[in-house]
Coordinates of C-alpha atoms in Angstrom, one line a residue:
Chain A
M1 CA 34.8 43.8 -109.0
D2 CA 32.9 40.5 -108.6
T3 CA 29.5 42.0 -108.6
P4 CA 27.7 42.1 -112.0
H5 CA 27.9 45.9 -111.9
G6 CA 31.5 45.9 -111.2
R7 CA 32.2 43.5 -113.9
T8 CA 30.3 45.6 -116.3
R9 CA 32.1 48.6 -115.2
A10 CA 35.6 46.7 -115.7
A11 CA 34.3 45.7 -119.1
L12 CA 33.7 49.1 -120.1
L13 CA 37.0 50.4 -118.9
A14 CA 38.6 47.7 -120.9
A15 CA 36.6 48.7 -124.1
G16 CA 37.7 52.3 -123.6
R17 CA 41.4 51.2 -123.3
G18 CA 40.9 48.9 -126.3
L19 CA 39.7 52.1 -128.1
V20 CA 42.9 53.8 -127.2
L21 CA 45.1 50.9 -128.1
S22 CA 43.5 50.6 -131.5
F23 CA 44.2 54.2 -132.3
S24 CA 47.5 53.9 -131.1
S25 CA 48.2 50.8 -133.1
I26 CA 46.8 52.3 -136.3
V27 CA 47.9 55.5 -136.2
G28 CA 51.2 55.4 -134.2
S29 CA 52.5 51.8 -135.4
V30 CA 51.6 52.4 -139.2
T31 CA 53.3 55.8 -139.1
L32 CA 56.3 54.6 -137.4
F33 CA 56.7 51.6 -139.5
V34 CA 56.5 53.6 -142.7
L35 CA 59.0 56.2 -141.3
A36 CA 61.3 53.5 -140.2
V37 CA 61.3 51.5 -143.3
T38 CA 61.7 54.7 -145.4
S39 CA 64.6 55.9 -143.2
I40 CA 66.5 52.6 -143.2
A41 CA 66.0 52.4 -147.1
F42 CA 67.5 55.8 -147.4
I43 CA 70.7 54.9 -145.5
P44 CA 72.6 54.3 -148.8
L45 CA 71.7 57.9 -149.8
G46 CA 73.1 59.1 -146.5
I47 CA 70.1 60.7 -145.4
G48 CA 68.9 57.6 -143.6
L49 CA 72.1 57.9 -141.5
V50 CA 70.9 61.2 -139.9
T51 CA 67.1 60.3 -139.7
T52 CA 67.4 56.6 -138.6
P53 CA 68.4 57.2 -134.8
Y54 CA 65.6 59.6 -134.4
V55 CA 63.0 57.4 -136.0
L56 CA 64.2 54.4 -134.3
S57 CA 64.4 56.0 -130.7
A58 CA 60.6 57.1 -131.4
V59 CA 60.0 53.3 -132.3
R60 CA 61.5 52.6 -128.8
T61 CA 59.5 55.1 -127.0
H62 CA 56.4 53.8 -128.7
A63 CA 57.2 50.3 -127.6
N64 CA 58.1 51.3 -124.1
Q65 CA 54.8 53.2 -123.9
R66 CA 53.0 50.0 -124.7
R67 CA 55.0 48.0 -122.1
L68 CA 54.1 50.6 -119.5
L69 CA 50.3 50.2 -120.6
A70 CA 50.8 46.3 -120.5
I71 CA 52.0 46.3 -117.0
T72 CA 49.5 48.9 -115.7
W73 CA 46.4 47.9 -117.5
S74 CA 46.6 44.1 -117.8
N75 CA 49.4 43.2 -115.5
V76 CA 51.5 41.8 -118.5
R77 CA 55.3 42.3 -117.9
I78 CA 57.1 42.8 -121.1
P79 CA 60.8 43.0 -120.6
V80 CA 63.1 45.6 -122.1
P81 CA 65.6 44.1 -124.5
Y82 CA 67.6 47.3 -125.7
R83 CA 71.4 46.9 -125.6
P84 CA 72.8 50.0 -123.8
F85 CA 74.5 52.6 -126.1
P86 CA 78.3 52.7 -125.8
K87 CA 79.4 55.6 -123.4
D88 CA 81.8 57.1 -125.9
V89 CA 79.7 57.9 -128.8
R90 CA 80.9 61.0 -130.5
G91 CA 78.9 63.9 -131.4
G92 CA 77.8 65.3 -134.8
F93 CA 77.5 63.3 -138.0
T94 CA 80.0 60.5 -137.1
G95 CA 78.0 60.0 -133.9
Q96 CA 74.8 59.8 -135.6
V97 CA 76.6 57.2 -137.9
E98 CA 77.7 55.0 -135.0
R99 CA 74.2 55.2 -133.3
T100 CA 72.7 54.0 -136.5
G101 CA 75.2 51.3 -136.6
V102 CA 74.6 50.1 -132.9
L103 CA 70.8 50.4 -133.5
L104 CA 70.8 48.2 -136.5
K105 CA 73.1 45.6 -135.0
D106 CA 70.7 45.4 -132.0
P107 CA 68.3 42.5 -132.7
A108 CA 65.8 44.2 -130.5
T109 CA 65.4 46.8 -133.3
W110 CA 64.2 44.2 -135.8
R111 CA 62.1 42.8 -133.3
D112 CA 60.6 46.1 -132.7
L113 CA 59.8 46.6 -136.5
Q114 CA 58.2 43.1 -136.7
W115 CA 56.1 44.2 -133.6
L116 CA 55.0 47.3 -135.6
L117 CA 53.5 45.0 -138.1
V118 CA 51.8 42.6 -135.7
D119 CA 50.5 45.5 -133.9
M120 CA 49.0 47.2 -136.8
T121 CA 47.3 44.0 -137.9
A122 CA 46.6 41.3 -135.1
G123 CA 47.1 43.8 -132.5
Y124 CA 44.7 46.2 -133.8
V125 CA 42.0 43.7 -134.6
V126 CA 41.9 42.4 -131.1
S127 CA 42.1 45.8 -129.3
I128 CA 39.3 47.2 -131.6
L129 CA 37.2 44.0 -131.0
A130 CA 37.5 44.6 -127.2
A131 CA 36.0 48.1 -127.8
A132 CA 33.4 47.2 -130.6
L133 CA 31.8 44.4 -128.4
M134 CA 30.6 47.2 -126.0
V135 CA 30.0 49.8 -128.7
Y136 CA 28.1 47.7 -131.3
P137 CA 25.1 46.8 -129.0
V138 CA 24.3 50.5 -128.7
E139 CA 23.3 50.4 -132.5
G140 CA 20.8 47.5 -131.8
F141 CA 19.2 49.3 -129.1
V142 CA 18.8 52.5 -131.1
L143 CA 17.5 50.5 -133.9
A144 CA 14.7 48.9 -131.6
A145 CA 13.9 52.2 -130.2
G146 CA 12.7 53.5 -133.7
L147 CA 15.5 53.9 -136.0
W148 CA 14.2 50.7 -137.9
R149 CA 11.6 53.1 -139.6
V150 CA 14.3 54.8 -141.6
F151 CA 15.4 51.5 -143.1
T152 CA 12.1 50.2 -144.2
D153 CA 12.7 50.6 -147.9
D154 CA 15.6 48.5 -148.2
R155 CA 17.0 46.0 -145.5
Y156 CA 19.5 47.0 -143.0
W157 CA 21.6 44.3 -141.5
Y158 CA 22.3 44.3 -137.8
G159 CA 24.7 41.4 -137.5
F160 CA 22.7 38.6 -139.1
V161 CA 19.3 40.2 -138.4
P162 CA 17.7 42.0 -141.4
V163 CA 15.9 45.1 -139.8
D164 CA 12.8 46.2 -141.4
S165 CA 10.2 46.2 -138.7
Q166 CA 9.5 46.7 -134.9
A167 CA 9.7 42.9 -134.4
T168 CA 13.2 42.6 -136.2
G169 CA 14.2 45.8 -134.4
L170 CA 13.6 44.0 -131.3
A171 CA 15.5 41.0 -132.3
A172 CA 18.5 43.5 -133.2
A173 CA 18.2 44.6 -129.6
A174 CA 18.2 41.0 -128.4
L175 CA 21.3 40.3 -130.4
G176 CA 22.8 43.6 -129.0
V177 CA 22.1 42.4 -125.4
A178 CA 23.9 39.1 -126.4
V179 CA 26.8 40.9 -127.9
F180 CA 27.0 43.0 -124.8
A181 CA 27.1 40.2 -122.5
T182 CA 29.8 38.7 -124.7
G183 CA 31.6 41.9 -124.4
V184 CA 31.3 41.9 -120.6
L185 CA 32.8 38.4 -120.4
L186 CA 35.6 38.9 -123.2
S187 CA 36.8 42.5 -123.4
E188 CA 39.1 42.4 -120.4
R189 CA 40.5 39.2 -121.9
L190 CA 40.7 40.6 -125.4
L191 CA 42.8 43.5 -123.9
R192 CA 45.0 41.1 -122.2
A193 CA 45.4 39.1 -125.3
H194 CA 46.5 42.3 -127.1
F195 CA 49.3 42.7 -124.7
V196 CA 50.1 38.9 -124.7
I197 CA 50.5 39.2 -128.6
A198 CA 52.8 42.2 -128.1
R199 CA 54.8 40.3 -125.6
S200 CA 55.3 37.4 -127.9
V201 CA 57.2 39.7 -130.2
L202 CA 58.6 42.3 -128.0
A203 CA 60.0 40.1 -125.2
P204 CA 63.6 39.4 -125.6
T205 CA 64.7 35.9 -126.8
H206 CA 66.5 33.7 -124.6
E207 CA 69.7 34.5 -126.5
Q208 CA 69.1 38.3 -126.1
E209 CA 68.3 37.7 -122.3
L210 CA 71.7 36.0 -121.9
A211 CA 73.4 38.6 -123.8
L212 CA 71.9 41.3 -121.8
R213 CA 72.9 39.5 -118.7
I214 CA 76.6 39.2 -119.9
D215 CA 76.6 42.8 -120.6
R216 CA 75.3 43.7 -117.2
L217 CA 77.9 41.3 -115.6
T218 CA 80.7 42.8 -117.5
E219 CA 79.8 46.2 -116.4
T220 CA 79.2 45.4 -112.6
R221 CA 82.4 43.4 -112.6
H222 CA 84.4 46.3 -114.0
E223 CA 82.8 48.5 -111.4
A224 CA 83.6 46.0 -108.6
V225 CA 87.1 45.8 -109.7
D226 CA 87.5 49.8 -109.8
T227 CA 86.0 50.1 -106.5
A228 CA 88.1 47.4 -104.8
A229 CA 91.2 48.9 -106.6
S230 CA 90.4 52.5 -105.4
E231 CA 89.7 51.1 -101.9
L232 CA 93.0 49.3 -101.7
R233 CA 94.7 52.7 -102.7
R234 CA 92.9 54.5 -100.1
I235 CA 93.8 52.0 -97.4
E236 CA 97.4 52.0 -98.7
R237 CA 97.5 55.9 -98.5
D238 CA 95.8 56.1 -95.0
L239 CA 98.2 53.5 -93.5
H240 CA 101.2 55.3 -95.2
D241 CA 100.3 58.8 -94.1
G242 CA 98.8 57.9 -90.9
A243 CA 99.8 55.0 -88.7
Q244 CA 102.9 54.1 -90.3
A245 CA 104.2 57.6 -90.0
R246 CA 103.3 57.8 -86.3
L247 CA 105.1 54.5 -85.6
V248 CA 108.1 55.7 -87.2
A249 CA 108.0 59.0 -85.2
M250 CA 107.5 57.0 -82.1
G251 CA 110.4 54.8 -82.9
M252 CA 112.7 57.9 -83.5
N253 CA 111.5 59.5 -80.3
L254 CA 112.2 56.3 -78.3
G255 CA 115.6 56.2 -79.9
T256 CA 116.4 59.9 -78.8
V257 CA 114.9 59.0 -75.3
E258 CA 117.6 56.2 -75.0
A259 CA 120.3 58.6 -75.7
L260 CA 118.8 61.4 -73.5
I261 CA 117.6 59.4 -70.4
E262 CA 120.7 60.0 -68.4
K263 CA 121.9 63.4 -69.8
D264 CA 118.5 65.2 -69.8
P265 CA 115.8 63.2 -68.0
A266 CA 113.4 65.9 -68.3
Q267 CA 113.6 66.2 -72.0
A268 CA 113.4 62.2 -72.1
K269 CA 110.2 62.3 -70.1
K270 CA 108.7 64.7 -72.6
L271 CA 109.5 62.6 -75.7
L272 CA 108.3 59.5 -73.8
A273 CA 104.8 61.3 -73.5
M274 CA 105.0 62.3 -77.1
A275 CA 105.7 58.6 -77.9
R276 CA 102.7 57.5 -76.1
E277 CA 100.5 60.0 -77.6
S278 CA 101.8 59.0 -81.0
S279 CA 100.8 55.3 -80.4
A280 CA 97.5 56.3 -79.0
E281 CA 96.8 58.3 -82.2
A282 CA 98.2 55.5 -84.5
L283 CA 95.6 53.1 -82.8
T284 CA 92.8 55.7 -83.2
E285 CA 93.6 55.9 -87.0
L286 CA 93.9 52.0 -87.4
R287 CA 90.4 51.6 -85.6
D288 CA 89.0 54.1 -87.9
L289 CA 90.5 52.4 -90.9
V290 CA 89.3 49.1 -89.7
R291 CA 85.7 50.5 -89.4
G292 CA 85.8 51.6 -93.0
I293 CA 87.0 48.0 -94.3
H294 CA 85.0 45.7 -92.1
P295 CA 83.2 47.1 -89.2
P296 CA 83.9 45.2 -86.0
V297 CA 80.4 44.9 -84.9
L298 CA 79.5 43.3 -88.3
A299 CA 82.1 40.8 -87.9
E300 CA 81.1 40.1 -84.5
R301 CA 77.3 40.1 -84.5
G302 CA 76.2 40.1 -88.1
L303 CA 74.1 42.7 -90.1
G304 CA 71.2 43.2 -87.7
D305 CA 73.2 44.3 -84.9
A306 CA 75.6 46.2 -86.9
V307 CA 72.8 48.3 -88.2
K308 CA 71.5 48.7 -84.8
A309 CA 75.0 50.0 -83.7
L310 CA 75.1 52.3 -86.7
A311 CA 71.7 53.7 -85.7
L312 CA 73.0 54.5 -82.2
R313 CA 75.8 56.6 -83.9
T314 CA 73.4 58.4 -86.1
P315 CA 72.8 62.0 -84.9
V316 CA 69.0 61.6 -86.1
G317 CA 66.8 59.3 -84.0
T318 CA 66.6 56.0 -85.8
E319 CA 64.5 53.0 -85.3
V320 CA 65.9 49.7 -86.6
D321 CA 63.4 46.7 -87.2
V322 CA 65.4 43.4 -87.9
E323 CA 63.7 40.3 -88.8
L324 CA 66.5 38.1 -90.4
S325 CA 66.4 34.2 -90.5
G326 CA 70.2 34.0 -90.5
R327 CA 73.4 35.6 -91.6
A328 CA 74.1 36.4 -95.3
E329 CA 77.5 35.8 -96.9
A330 CA 80.1 38.2 -95.7
P331 CA 80.4 40.3 -98.8
V332 CA 76.8 40.7 -99.0
E333 CA 76.4 41.8 -95.4
S334 CA 79.1 44.0 -96.1
A335 CA 77.6 45.7 -98.9
A336 CA 74.3 46.0 -97.2
Y337 CA 75.8 47.4 -94.2
F338 CA 77.8 50.2 -96.2
A339 CA 74.5 50.9 -98.2
V340 CA 72.5 51.6 -95.1
S341 CA 75.5 53.5 -93.5
E342 CA 75.5 55.8 -96.7
L343 CA 71.8 56.2 -96.7
L344 CA 71.8 57.0 -93.0
T345 CA 74.6 59.6 -93.5
N346 CA 72.7 61.1 -96.4
A347 CA 69.4 61.1 -94.4
A348 CA 71.2 62.8 -91.5
K349 CA 73.0 65.2 -93.5
H350 CA 70.6 66.4 -96.3
S351 CA 67.0 65.5 -95.6
G352 CA 66.3 67.5 -92.6
A353 CA 64.4 64.6 -90.9
D354 CA 64.2 64.2 -87.3
R355 CA 63.3 60.5 -87.4
I356 CA 64.4 57.4 -89.6
W357 CA 63.1 54.1 -89.9
V358 CA 65.2 51.2 -91.1
D359 CA 63.6 47.9 -91.8
L360 CA 65.5 44.7 -92.4
H361 CA 64.0 41.3 -93.4
D362 CA 64.4 38.3 -95.8
A363 CA 61.8 36.6 -97.8
E364 CA 62.0 34.3 -101.0
G365 CA 65.9 34.4 -101.2
M366 CA 65.7 38.2 -101.0
L367 CA 67.3 40.5 -98.5
R368 CA 65.0 43.5 -98.3
I369 CA 66.0 46.7 -96.8
S370 CA 64.2 49.9 -96.6
V371 CA 65.3 53.2 -95.1
T372 CA 62.6 55.9 -94.7
D373 CA 63.0 59.4 -93.2
N374 CA 60.4 61.9 -92.6
G375 CA 62.5 64.8 -94.2
K376 CA 61.9 67.1 -97.0
G377 CA 62.5 64.7 -99.8
G378 CA 64.1 65.5 -103.2
A379 CA 66.6 62.8 -103.2
A380 CA 67.4 61.4 -106.7
I381 CA 69.7 58.8 -108.1
G382 CA 72.2 60.7 -110.5
S383 CA 75.8 61.3 -111.4
G384 CA 77.6 62.4 -108.2
S385 CA 75.2 61.7 -105.6
G386 CA 76.0 59.0 -103.0
L387 CA 72.8 57.1 -104.1
S388 CA 74.6 56.1 -107.5
G389 CA 77.5 54.9 -105.4
V390 CA 75.2 52.8 -103.3
E391 CA 73.4 51.4 -106.5
R392 CA 76.7 50.3 -108.0
R393 CA 77.8 48.6 -104.9
L394 CA 74.5 46.5 -104.8
G395 CA 74.8 46.0 -108.6
T396 CA 77.7 43.7 -108.0
F397 CA 75.4 41.3 -106.2
D398 CA 72.5 41.8 -108.6
G399 CA 70.8 43.9 -106.0
I400 CA 68.6 46.6 -107.0
M401 CA 67.5 49.9 -105.4
A402 CA 64.4 52.2 -105.8
V403 CA 64.1 55.6 -104.4
S404 CA 60.8 57.5 -103.8
S405 CA 61.4 60.9 -102.7
P406 CA 58.8 63.5 -103.9
A407 CA 59.8 67.1 -103.0
G408 CA 58.3 67.7 -99.4
G409 CA 59.1 64.3 -98.6
P410 CA 59.3 61.7 -97.1
T411 CA 62.0 59.8 -98.6
M412 CA 61.9 56.0 -98.8
V413 CA 64.9 54.0 -100.3
T414 CA 64.2 50.3 -100.8
M415 CA 66.9 47.7 -101.7
E416 CA 66.8 44.1 -102.5
I417 CA 69.7 41.7 -102.7
P418 CA 69.1 38.1 -103.8
C419 CA 70.9 35.9 -101.3
E420 CA 70.6 32.8 -99.2
L421 CA 70.8 33.3 -95.5
S422 CA 72.1 30.6 -93.3
Chain B
M1 CA 92.4 41.4 -54.9
R2 CA 91.9 38.4 -57.2
V3 CA 91.7 38.9 -60.8
V4 CA 90.8 36.6 -63.8
L5 CA 92.2 37.8 -67.1
A6 CA 91.0 36.8 -70.4
E7 CA 93.0 38.1 -73.5
D8 CA 93.9 36.2 -76.6
L9 CA 96.9 38.0 -77.7
F10 CA 99.9 36.8 -75.8
L11 CA 101.6 40.1 -75.9
L12 CA 98.9 41.9 -74.3
R13 CA 98.0 39.3 -71.8
D14 CA 101.7 39.3 -70.7
G15 CA 101.6 43.0 -70.3
L16 CA 98.5 43.3 -68.6
V17 CA 99.5 40.5 -66.0
R18 CA 102.7 42.5 -65.3
M19 CA 100.7 45.8 -64.9
L20 CA 98.3 44.3 -62.6
E21 CA 100.9 42.5 -60.5
A22 CA 102.8 45.7 -60.2
Y23 CA 99.8 47.3 -58.6
D24 CA 99.4 44.4 -56.2
F25 CA 96.5 42.5 -57.8
E26 CA 96.7 38.7 -57.5
I27 CA 96.3 37.0 -60.9
A28 CA 94.0 34.0 -60.3
A29 CA 93.9 33.1 -63.9
A30 CA 95.1 34.7 -67.1
V31 CA 93.3 32.6 -69.9
E32 CA 92.9 32.9 -73.8
T33 CA 89.7 31.5 -74.8
G34 CA 85.9 31.8 -73.9
P35 CA 85.4 28.2 -72.5
E36 CA 88.5 28.6 -70.3
L37 CA 87.2 32.0 -69.1
T38 CA 83.7 30.7 -68.3
R39 CA 85.4 27.9 -66.3
A40 CA 87.7 30.2 -64.5
L41 CA 84.9 32.5 -63.5
A42 CA 82.7 29.7 -62.3
E43 CA 85.6 28.0 -60.2
L44 CA 87.9 30.6 -59.0
K45 CA 85.2 33.2 -58.1
P46 CA 87.6 36.3 -58.6
D47 CA 86.9 39.7 -57.1
V48 CA 86.9 41.2 -60.6
A49 CA 87.3 39.9 -64.3
V50 CA 89.3 41.7 -67.0
V51 CA 87.9 40.4 -70.4
D52 CA 88.6 41.1 -73.9
V53 CA 85.5 41.3 -76.1
R54 CA 86.8 39.2 -79.0
L55 CA 88.0 35.7 -78.0
P56 CA 88.7 32.5 -79.5
P57 CA 87.3 30.1 -80.7
S58 CA 84.7 32.1 -82.5
H59 CA 86.7 35.4 -82.6
T60 CA 83.5 37.1 -82.5
D61 CA 82.0 38.8 -79.2
E62 CA 82.6 35.6 -77.2
G63 CA 84.3 37.3 -74.4
L64 CA 81.3 39.7 -74.0
Q65 CA 78.9 36.7 -73.9
C66 CA 80.9 34.9 -71.6
A67 CA 80.9 37.9 -69.1
L68 CA 77.3 38.3 -69.6
A69 CA 76.5 34.7 -68.9
A70 CA 78.8 34.9 -65.8
R71 CA 76.8 37.9 -64.6
R72 CA 73.6 36.1 -65.0
A73 CA 75.0 33.2 -62.9
R74 CA 76.4 35.5 -60.4
P75 CA 74.7 38.8 -60.2
G76 CA 76.9 41.7 -59.7
L77 CA 80.1 39.9 -60.5
P78 CA 82.5 42.7 -61.3
V79 CA 83.5 42.7 -65.0
L80 CA 85.7 45.1 -66.8
V81 CA 85.3 44.5 -70.5
L82 CA 88.3 45.8 -72.9
S83 CA 87.9 46.2 -76.5
Q84 CA 89.7 47.5 -79.6
H85 CA 86.6 49.6 -80.3
V86 CA 83.7 50.6 -78.2
E87 CA 80.1 50.3 -79.2
Q88 CA 77.0 51.9 -77.4
L89 CA 75.3 48.6 -78.4
Y90 CA 77.6 46.6 -76.2
A91 CA 77.6 49.1 -73.3
R92 CA 74.0 49.1 -73.1
E93 CA 73.9 45.1 -73.0
L94 CA 76.6 45.2 -70.2
L95 CA 74.6 47.8 -68.0
A96 CA 71.2 46.3 -68.7
D97 CA 70.9 44.3 -65.4
G98 CA 71.3 47.6 -63.5
N99 CA 73.5 45.8 -60.9
G100 CA 76.6 48.1 -61.7
A101 CA 80.2 46.7 -61.2
I102 CA 80.6 47.0 -65.0
G103 CA 83.4 48.5 -66.9
Y104 CA 83.8 49.0 -70.7
L105 CA 86.8 50.6 -72.0
L106 CA 88.9 50.9 -75.0
K107 CA 92.2 48.9 -74.9
D108 CA 94.2 52.1 -75.3
R109 CA 93.3 53.0 -71.8
V110 CA 96.0 50.7 -70.5
F111 CA 98.4 53.4 -71.7
D112 CA 97.6 55.3 -68.6
A113 CA 98.2 52.8 -66.0
D114 CA 96.9 54.8 -63.1
Q115 CA 93.8 55.7 -64.7
F116 CA 93.3 52.0 -66.0
I117 CA 94.0 50.4 -62.5
D118 CA 91.6 53.1 -61.0
A119 CA 88.9 51.8 -63.3
V120 CA 89.6 48.1 -62.4
R121 CA 89.4 49.1 -58.6
R122 CA 86.2 51.0 -59.2
V123 CA 84.5 48.2 -61.0
A124 CA 85.7 45.7 -58.3
A125 CA 84.1 48.0 -55.7
G126 CA 80.8 47.9 -57.4
G127 CA 81.1 51.2 -59.5
T128 CA 81.1 51.7 -63.2
A129 CA 83.7 52.7 -65.6
M130 CA 82.4 53.7 -69.2
D131 CA 85.0 54.9 -71.7
P132 CA 84.9 58.5 -72.5
Q133 CA 84.2 57.6 -76.1
V134 CA 80.9 55.8 -75.3
I135 CA 80.0 58.9 -73.4
S136 CA 81.0 61.3 -76.1
Q137 CA 79.3 59.4 -78.7
L138 CA 76.1 59.8 -76.4
L139 CA 76.4 63.4 -76.1
S140 CA 76.9 64.2 -79.7
R141 CA 73.6 62.5 -80.2
R142 CA 70.3 64.4 -80.4
S143 CA 70.7 67.0 -78.2
Q144 CA 67.0 68.1 -78.6
D145 CA 66.0 64.8 -77.1
K146 CA 63.7 65.0 -73.9
P147 CA 64.4 64.7 -70.9
M148 CA 68.1 64.5 -72.1
G149 CA 67.9 68.0 -73.4
G150 CA 66.5 69.1 -70.2
L151 CA 69.9 69.0 -68.6
T152 CA 71.9 72.4 -68.3
P153 CA 75.4 72.3 -69.9
R154 CA 76.9 72.1 -66.4
E155 CA 74.7 69.2 -65.5
R156 CA 75.5 67.4 -68.8
E157 CA 79.2 67.8 -68.0
V158 CA 78.5 66.1 -64.5
M159 CA 76.4 63.5 -66.1
E160 CA 79.3 62.7 -68.4
Q161 CA 81.9 62.3 -65.5
M162 CA 79.4 60.4 -63.5
A163 CA 78.8 58.0 -66.7
Q164 CA 82.3 57.3 -66.7
G165 CA 82.0 56.2 -63.1
R166 CA 83.7 58.9 -61.1
S167 CA 82.8 59.9 -57.7
N168 CA 81.6 63.1 -56.5
A169 CA 84.9 64.1 -55.1
A170 CA 86.7 63.0 -58.4
I171 CA 84.0 65.0 -60.4
A172 CA 84.5 68.1 -58.1
S173 CA 88.2 68.0 -58.5
H174 CA 88.1 67.4 -62.2
M175 CA 85.5 70.5 -62.7
V176 CA 87.1 72.6 -60.3
I177 CA 83.9 73.1 -58.1
T178 CA 82.9 72.2 -54.6
E179 CA 81.6 68.7 -53.8
R180 CA 78.4 70.3 -52.5
A181 CA 77.8 71.9 -56.1
V182 CA 78.4 68.5 -57.6
A183 CA 75.9 66.9 -55.2
K184 CA 73.3 69.5 -56.1
H185 CA 73.9 68.9 -59.7
T186 CA 73.5 65.1 -59.3
S187 CA 70.4 65.5 -57.5
N188 CA 68.9 67.7 -60.3
I189 CA 70.1 65.1 -62.7
F190 CA 68.1 62.4 -60.9
G191 CA 65.3 64.6 -60.6
K192 CA 65.0 65.2 -64.3
L193 CA 65.6 61.6 -65.3
G194 CA 62.8 60.7 -62.9
L195 CA 64.9 58.6 -60.5
P196 CA 63.3 58.9 -57.0
P197 CA 65.8 59.7 -54.2
S198 CA 67.0 56.8 -52.3
D199 CA 70.3 56.0 -50.4
D200 CA 71.1 53.3 -53.1
D201 CA 74.4 54.2 -54.9
N202 CA 73.0 52.2 -57.9
R203 CA 71.1 55.4 -58.7
R204 CA 74.3 56.5 -60.5
V205 CA 74.2 53.3 -62.6
L206 CA 70.6 53.8 -63.2
A207 CA 71.2 57.3 -64.4
V208 CA 73.9 56.0 -66.7
L209 CA 71.4 53.3 -68.0
A210 CA 68.7 56.0 -68.5
Y211 CA 71.2 57.8 -70.4
L212 CA 72.3 55.0 -72.6
D213 CA 68.7 54.2 -73.3
R214 CA 68.1 57.5 -75.0
G215 CA 69.8 55.7 -78.0

């Protein structure tokens, strides 16, 4: 985009986008602001209680739309500060009242309203300027091309040029060129300025960021505690029903053997064989249990080889690419391992893929893992899917997960966990 | 036959010593840590080493690493590795040099003393003894894979037995077929795996290796 031609194109694109933004600012923001203020003002009358949640969620959609445009058009990232709704909001009128309460208590709501004001004024001016700088010169050229004849009677001002003859018409064209040049230089920056203005109002304050972080920490801590507790219950149950029972049976058999060994050696022999079998089964069960808690290869070799071993056990051909500069902390390794394990199981079971690629590497204090298959796609994070379980597990470590799985495939799951390797 | 034994749990070490002595093995040394094992292997030059994967001081795969290092220093040194769990990854590393004289078994296999002693003897004699679990893991994988998929079910069965380290005679009696039939199957397998005919017994090891490499 460094050629003059490319720069002009980019500027024209920015001008077009500015036009869209200015429209959205003047129509969308004004309407929503009026609606929001009216709705909130009507709360004492009761009507506002019903309408406010709808209006404010429309405001949020509007703001989020702007956030999306900011990142896609000008690469300006505006974080989302909204507090999550409590999960147990009731339905009907009481639910609406509760929602209104939550919305009005969220400082982000008030910042949204402020932004609507800013957007319909400063935001509008900046975005329309980005468009005008590219549109206004057209008039200058048209005047020079002959339109000046229409205005010979009384003076027509194009900028600061009074147009009443061909000479002044040409002057207007010259001014148009100058404006156009300015537009080429500025319109992209103006577009960016529009989003920066929006960010200054919309982005969460430091306190809001902290509050959000605390919310998230509380949530993930609850989940971690729950997961750990249910895991312990599972282990206890498995031990109780499995290995423990078999060991008891074994002891009993051996006791009987002791009594029978002289009276009925044949029967004693049979019981001994049973005892041996029980001990072998108990071992197998204990081994499986250990694999479920902390896989031996992971303990012995670390994440890279553990995932390789996992790949060898996956019924679908799996390639593993490892580039790790060291070992992560044990809990992180374990979370990552089980995440990959779950994803491989998913891919093998549901995707219909015949090839899976796992890539593990670390950079900038992040452990990055991607699992890709060539299956039929259509995987989604949602309630009940194994993927949400993985996401929760990673959440405890501030890890994130992204799933790309268009119908028809391929499916690619990427995960990032902040951690230092040593 | 002189054995060096490495196992960190006293109970197991004691049991193994007693079992091996009962079958007329001479225990050259029974050690409990990796460094001790390395020293014993270098100084005592045993006929066979029986090694636990996980050994102190690191309590990771120290035993396996010591065994691999000892085999690099003395190629073909017979090593039987015991583990609480078996992993194809480790099996592959053990077999990688293609020299044979390797065993990799679950610790549970000592329950059947006869079978276990048979495995030790086979490894000491330069054969292989792979745990049936490693083999069954392999068999459950990608049956459509070429050229593994080119094997008939009968040949796969022979392959499975061969991978565990059994001789033709043992395979024949296990599968209740004649030794000649086994020989026919094995030569078919070698052919399908692209292993040229030779008198070398290591071809069986190479076949297992080719098999493991499908992973």
